[in-house]
Amino acid sequence: MSNPDNPNKDRDWSVVLEDGVAKTNEPVSSATASTGAPTQRHEPHEPPRTQMPEKLYEKRKAVHNKRIDGPFRRFKWFVMFVTLAIYYVTPWIRWDRGPFAPDQAVLVDLAHRRFYMFGIEIWPHEFYFVAGLLIMAGIGLFLVTSAVGRAWCGYACPQTVWTDLFQHIDRFVDGDRNARARLDKAPWGPKKIARRGFKWSIYLLISLATGGAWILYFADAPTLFHDFFTLQAPMVAYATVGILTLTTFTLGGFMREQVCIYMCPWPRIQSAMLDEKSLIVTYKDWRGEPRGSLKKAKKDPEHFGDCIDCNQCVAVCPTGIDIREGPQIGCITCALCIDACDRVMKDIGRPRGLIDYATLEDCREEALGHPAKPVWKTLLRPRTLIYFGVWGAIGAALLFALGTRTHTDLTVSPDRNPPYMLMSDGSIRNSYTLKLRNMESRPREMVVAIEGLPGGKMWTDTIGADEAAATQSFNVPADQIRTVRAYVVAPRDATSREFTFRLTSQDEQRETDTVETRFDAPAGGS
């Protein structure tokens, strides 16, 4: 509220009034202009904002995209088929790891804290492999975006894949674009209820299969599948399937482009990844404008561009945007508008590429009459090469670590209270907890030896003190950790010092692992 005694006290000085029009370089808000007031920015290159929006959130308008055929549409078919096949089929693939390990090719075994992927087994202490893969995925997303825009969003994003699948179901049940629009506007009656019920039942079945496939990655797929439908599965399995069924049904069936425009953070993040040298789906306005119908263009070809304002690019867009308005948050770079526009250009005898994958830099050059840069030169630029180099370096490091890792591991935890005990014969005893890790899918004999502790001997809870020795042998089950309570004794004249436990597998691999720890004694030492 303004101050009547001093009207300039609460004035926003970033706003300039010229001929009744408020102009500002700051974000326009209700504090600077009333609803519906004409408001523009100072700078002429800024897009004009002719009035304040009455609401910050626009009510969803149903998008009924038209069917189209072309190279990009066929590529979307291919990606959708491959990604859905991978998701639904992978849990059922078997992989022989021997009699002591699960035979599911891809398995996240939470109960035993293992991750299996074909011939690779990841243990909890090797989580850096998973972290490395996640980092590679992030950098790969940056690489793809900087090179070809939001291609991930347009082709491989789960929201895109399931939305595309549900849109094909819409066409199968309700018909193409015009038929779906008519049915949408039609009053509810037996025919509409039957169609909606049939279509939503298909939605529900796909959503249920989606949630059901997810839980199969976390347990033996055939066993859990049987237990699920005989009501013997854990309650968490039913809860997970219920949540994923609901989210898939809602997001893929009814929210669709709303997820891309309002919910997903990636459209906001991508602005940092794109520049004028990134390949994006672009409308070449210098060639298409001014727009006019085909009849008008034939009568006066000098005054009209190639765009005949047929709106086919809008009709096929899965998010319902008009690419001719320029790059915008709703564009997922699926390139279906390119297929539609190229078909129209072919029908009217004009060159393709009015809407095309192009960089903003190349568009400016083309507008000046210069030839477009080859795609390979556009992709091979410093930014994408740096992303690819970092991505490849991380991948190479992970492969090297995977190839050089051993399947034997030892962990040692000394007791701290008391640090040592004096035995009746004057010798000194320390206690340790050893964890012998066998990462092979077969039992292995392992030997633990004491090094660097003169006169040191060891026994355990299962090996009596009368059998104490500098080395002890243990049988470690397949793909498990054996915990050993070890007691190390040294002569009475021993001093505090560092020494080593060495673990050696007694097989053809002869893998070893060493851990340095401390022996505490009354007499000081190094």
GROMACS .gro file of N, CA and C in nm, residues 165-235:
model
  213
  165LEU      N    1   0.405  -4.439  -2.557
  165LEU     CA    2   0.331  -4.566  -2.559
  165LEU      C    3   0.182  -4.540  -2.535
  166PHE      N    4   0.150  -4.458  -2.436
  166PHE     CA    5   0.010  -4.430  -2.405
  166PHE      C    6  -0.058  -4.352  -2.518
  167GLN      N    7   0.016  -4.265  -2.586
  167GLN     CA    8  -0.042  -4.191  -2.699
  167GLN      C    9  -0.076  -4.285  -2.815
  168HIS      N   10   0.004  -4.388  -2.834
  168HIS     CA   11  -0.028  -4.487  -2.937
  168HIS      C   12  -0.153  -4.565  -2.898
  169ILE      N   13  -0.171  -4.588  -2.768
  169ILE     CA   14  -0.294  -4.654  -2.723
  169ILE      C   15  -0.414  -4.563  -2.749
  170ASP      N   16  -0.397  -4.433  -2.727
  170ASP     CA   17  -0.504  -4.338  -2.757
  170ASP      C   18  -0.547  -4.351  -2.903
  171ARG      N   19  -0.450  -4.356  -2.993
  171ARG     CA   20  -0.482  -4.366  -3.135
  171ARG      C   21  -0.550  -4.499  -3.166
  172PHE      N   22  -0.503  -4.605  -3.101
  172PHE     CA   23  -0.561  -4.737  -3.126
  172PHE      C   24  -0.707  -4.744  -3.082
  173VAL      N   25  -0.740  -4.683  -2.969
  173VAL     CA   26  -0.874  -4.692  -2.914
  173VAL      C   27  -0.965  -4.582  -2.968
  174ASP      N   28  -0.917  -4.457  -2.969
  174ASP     CA   29  -1.003  -4.343  -3.000
  174ASP      C   30  -0.987  -4.290  -3.142
  175GLY      N   31  -0.885  -4.334  -3.215
  175GLY     CA   32  -0.863  -4.281  -3.349
  175GLY      C   33  -0.756  -4.173  -3.348
  176ASP      N   34  -0.737  -4.111  -3.464
  176ASP     CA   35  -0.632  -4.010  -3.475
  176ASP      C   36  -0.678  -3.877  -3.416
  177ARG      N   37  -0.604  -3.773  -3.442
  177ARG     CA   38  -0.615  -3.645  -3.370
  177ARG      C   39  -0.757  -3.589  -3.368
  178ASN      N   40  -0.819  -3.577  -3.483
  178ASN     CA   41  -0.951  -3.516  -3.490
  178ASN      C   42  -1.056  -3.599  -3.417
  179ALA      N   43  -1.047  -3.730  -3.432
  179ALA     CA   44  -1.143  -3.818  -3.364
  179ALA      C   45  -1.128  -3.808  -3.212
  180ARG      N   46  -1.005  -3.798  -3.164
  180ARG     CA   47  -0.983  -3.787  -3.020
  180ARG      C   48  -1.033  -3.653  -2.968
  181ALA      N   49  -1.010  -3.547  -3.044
  181ALA     CA   50  -1.058  -3.415  -3.002
  181ALA      C   51  -1.211  -3.413  -2.995
  182ARG      N   52  -1.278  -3.475  -3.095
  182ARG     CA   53  -1.425  -3.479  -3.093
  182ARG      C   54  -1.476  -3.559  -2.974
  183LEU      N   55  -1.411  -3.671  -2.947
  183LEU     CA   56  -1.454  -3.754  -2.834
  183LEU      C   57  -1.432  -3.681  -2.702
  184ASP      N   58  -1.326  -3.602  -2.696
  184ASP     CA   59  -1.298  -3.526  -2.573
  184ASP      C   60  -1.410  -3.426  -2.544
  185LYS      N   61  -1.460  -3.362  -2.648
  185LYS     CA   62  -1.563  -3.261  -2.631
  185LYS      C   63  -1.703  -3.320  -2.620
  186ALA      N   64  -1.720  -3.444  -2.660
  186ALA     CA   65  -1.852  -3.506  -2.660
  186ALA      C   66  -1.901  -3.526  -2.517
  187PRO      N   67  -2.032  -3.519  -2.495
  187PRO     CA   68  -2.087  -3.544  -2.361
  187PRO      C   69  -2.069  -3.690  -2.322
  188TRP      N   70  -2.069  -3.713  -2.192
  188TRP     CA   71  -2.053  -3.850  -2.143
  188TRP      C   72  -2.179  -3.931  -2.176
  189GLY      N   73  -2.154  -4.046  -2.235
  189GLY     CA   74  -2.262  -4.137  -2.269
  189GLY      C   75  -2.208  -4.279  -2.273
  190PRO      N   76  -2.291  -4.376  -2.305
  190PRO     CA   77  -2.245  -4.516  -2.304
  190PRO      C   78  -2.123  -4.540  -2.392
  191LYS      N   79  -2.121  -4.478  -2.511
  191LYS     CA   80  -2.009  -4.501  -2.603
  191LYS      C   81  -1.880  -4.442  -2.547
  192LYS      N   82  -1.887  -4.320  -2.496
  192LYS     CA   83  -1.767  -4.256  -2.442
  192LYS      C   84  -1.719  -4.328  -2.316
  193ILE      N   85  -1.812  -4.367  -2.230
  193ILE     CA   86  -1.774  -4.440  -2.108
  193ILE      C   87  -1.706  -4.571  -2.143
  194ALA      N   88  -1.760  -4.642  -2.244
  194ALA     CA   89  -1.701  -4.770  -2.283
  194ALA      C   90  -1.559  -4.751  -2.338
  195ARG      N   91  -1.543  -4.650  -2.422
  195ARG     CA   92  -1.409  -4.624  -2.479
  195ARG      C   93  -1.310  -4.584  -2.370
  196ARG      N   94  -1.354  -4.492  -2.282
  196ARG     CA   95  -1.265  -4.449  -2.175
  196ARG      C   96  -1.231  -4.566  -2.082
  197GLY      N   97  -1.329  -4.647  -2.049
  197GLY     CA   98  -1.303  -4.761  -1.961
  197GLY      C   99  -1.206  -4.860  -2.023
  198PHE      N  100  -1.225  -4.887  -2.154
  198PHE     CA  101  -1.135  -4.980  -2.222
  198PHE      C  102  -0.993  -4.924  -2.228
  199LYS      N  103  -0.982  -4.796  -2.263
  199LYS     CA  104  -0.849  -4.733  -2.276
  199LYS      C  105  -0.779  -4.726  -2.140
  200TRP      N  106  -0.852  -4.685  -2.038
  200TRP     CA  107  -0.789  -4.673  -1.906
  200TRP      C  108  -0.753  -4.809  -1.848
  201SER      N  109  -0.827  -4.912  -1.889
  201SER     CA  110  -0.791  -5.049  -1.846
  201SER      C  111  -0.656  -5.090  -1.906
  202ILE      N  112  -0.632  -5.052  -2.033
  202ILE     CA  113  -0.502  -5.080  -2.094
  202ILE      C  114  -0.393  -5.000  -2.023
  203TYR      N  115  -0.422  -4.871  -1.994
  203TYR     CA  116  -0.328  -4.791  -1.916
  203TYR      C  117  -0.290  -4.864  -1.787
  204LEU      N  118  -0.393  -4.913  -1.718
  204LEU     CA  119  -0.372  -4.975  -1.587
  204LEU      C  120  -0.289  -5.102  -1.599
  205LEU      N  121  -0.314  -5.182  -1.702
  205LEU     CA  122  -0.238  -5.305  -1.721
  205LEU      C  123  -0.090  -5.274  -1.748
  206ILE      N  124  -0.065  -5.174  -1.833
  206ILE     CA  125   0.073  -5.136  -1.861
  206ILE      C  126   0.140  -5.081  -1.734
  207SER      N  127   0.067  -5.000  -1.658
  207SER     CA  128   0.122  -4.944  -1.534
  207SER      C  129   0.151  -5.053  -1.433
  208LEU      N  130   0.062  -5.152  -1.425
  208LEU     CA  131   0.085  -5.264  -1.334
  208LEU      C  132   0.206  -5.346  -1.377
  209ALA      N  133   0.220  -5.368  -1.507
  209ALA     CA  134   0.339  -5.440  -1.557
  209ALA      C  135   0.466  -5.360  -1.531
  210THR      N  136   0.457  -5.228  -1.537
  210THR     CA  137   0.573  -5.143  -1.510
  210THR      C  138   0.617  -5.156  -1.366
  211GLY      N  139   0.524  -5.144  -1.273
  211GLY     CA  140   0.557  -5.160  -1.132
  211GLY      C  141   0.602  -5.301  -1.100
  212GLY      N  142   0.536  -5.400  -1.161
  212GLY     CA  143   0.575  -5.539  -1.136
  212GLY      C  144   0.713  -5.571  -1.187
  213ALA      N  145   0.750  -5.516  -1.302
  213ALA     CA  146   0.884  -5.541  -1.356
  213ALA      C  147   0.991  -5.481  -1.266
  214TRP      N  148   0.963  -5.367  -1.203
  214TRP     CA  149   1.063  -5.301  -1.120
  214TRP      C  150   1.103  -5.388  -1.001
  215ILE      N  151   1.007  -5.449  -0.933
  215ILE     CA  152   1.041  -5.527  -0.814
  215ILE      C  153   1.117  -5.654  -0.850
  216LEU      N  154   1.106  -5.699  -0.975
  216LEU     CA  155   1.176  -5.821  -1.016
  216LEU      C  156   1.327  -5.802  -1.023
  217TYR      N  157   1.372  -5.678  -1.022
  217TYR     CA  158   1.516  -5.651  -1.020
  217TYR      C  159   1.576  -5.673  -0.882
  218PHE      N  160   1.493  -5.689  -0.779
  218PHE     CA  161   1.542  -5.695  -0.642
  218PHE      C  162   1.526  -5.833  -0.579
  219ALA      N  163   1.482  -5.930  -0.655
  219ALA     CA  164   1.470  -6.069  -0.606
  219ALA      C  165   1.466  -6.161  -0.726
  220ASP      N  166   1.478  -6.290  -0.702
  220ASP     CA  167   1.472  -6.385  -0.811
  220ASP      C  168   1.338  -6.371  -0.882
  221ALA      N  169   1.340  -6.336  -1.010
  221ALA     CA  170   1.220  -6.298  -1.082
  221ALA      C  171   1.112  -6.408  -1.085
  222PRO      N  172   1.144  -6.533  -1.126
  222PRO     CA  173   1.038  -6.635  -1.129
  222PRO      C  174   0.978  -6.661  -0.991
  223THR      N  175   1.063  -6.664  -0.887
  223THR     CA  176   1.013  -6.691  -0.753
  223THR      C  177   0.923  -6.578  -0.705
  224LEU      N  178   0.967  -6.454  -0.720
  224LEU     CA  179   0.887  -6.341  -0.674
  224LEU      C  180   0.759  -6.327  -0.756
  225PHE      N  181   0.765  -6.356  -0.884
  225PHE     CA  182   0.645  -6.350  -0.969
  225PHE      C  183   0.540  -6.447  -0.918
  226HIS      N  184   0.583  -6.568  -0.885
  226HIS     CA  185   0.489  -6.669  -0.831
  226HIS      C  186   0.435  -6.625  -0.695
  227ASP      N  187   0.525  -6.580  -0.608
  227ASP     CA  188   0.482  -6.539  -0.473
  227ASP      C  189   0.388  -6.419  -0.478
  228PHE      N  190   0.411  -6.329  -0.574
  228PHE     CA  191   0.328  -6.208  -0.583
  228PHE      C  192   0.183  -6.244  -0.612
  229PHE      N  193   0.161  -6.334  -0.706
  229PHE     CA  194   0.024  -6.366  -0.745
  229PHE      C  195  -0.040  -6.474  -0.658
  230THR      N  196   0.038  -6.537  -0.571
  230THR     CA  197  -0.019  -6.629  -0.473
  230THR      C  198  -0.027  -6.564  -0.335
  231LEU      N  199  -0.004  -6.431  -0.332
  231LEU     CA  200  -0.016  -6.351  -0.210
  231LEU      C  201   0.083  -6.395  -0.102
  232GLN      N  202   0.201  -6.440  -0.142
  232GLN     CA  203   0.303  -6.480  -0.047
  232GLN      C  204   0.423  -6.384  -0.048
  233ALA      N  205   0.419  -6.282  -0.131
  233ALA     CA  206   0.530  -6.188  -0.141
  233ALA      C  207   0.530  -6.094  -0.021
  234PRO      N  208   0.645  -6.035   0.012
  234PRO     CA  209   0.650  -5.937   0.122
  234PRO      C  210   0.560  -5.818   0.094
  235MET      N  211   0.511  -5.756   0.200
  235MET     CA  212   0.421  -5.642   0.185
  235MET      C  213   0.487  -5.526   0.111
   0.00000   0.00000   0.00000
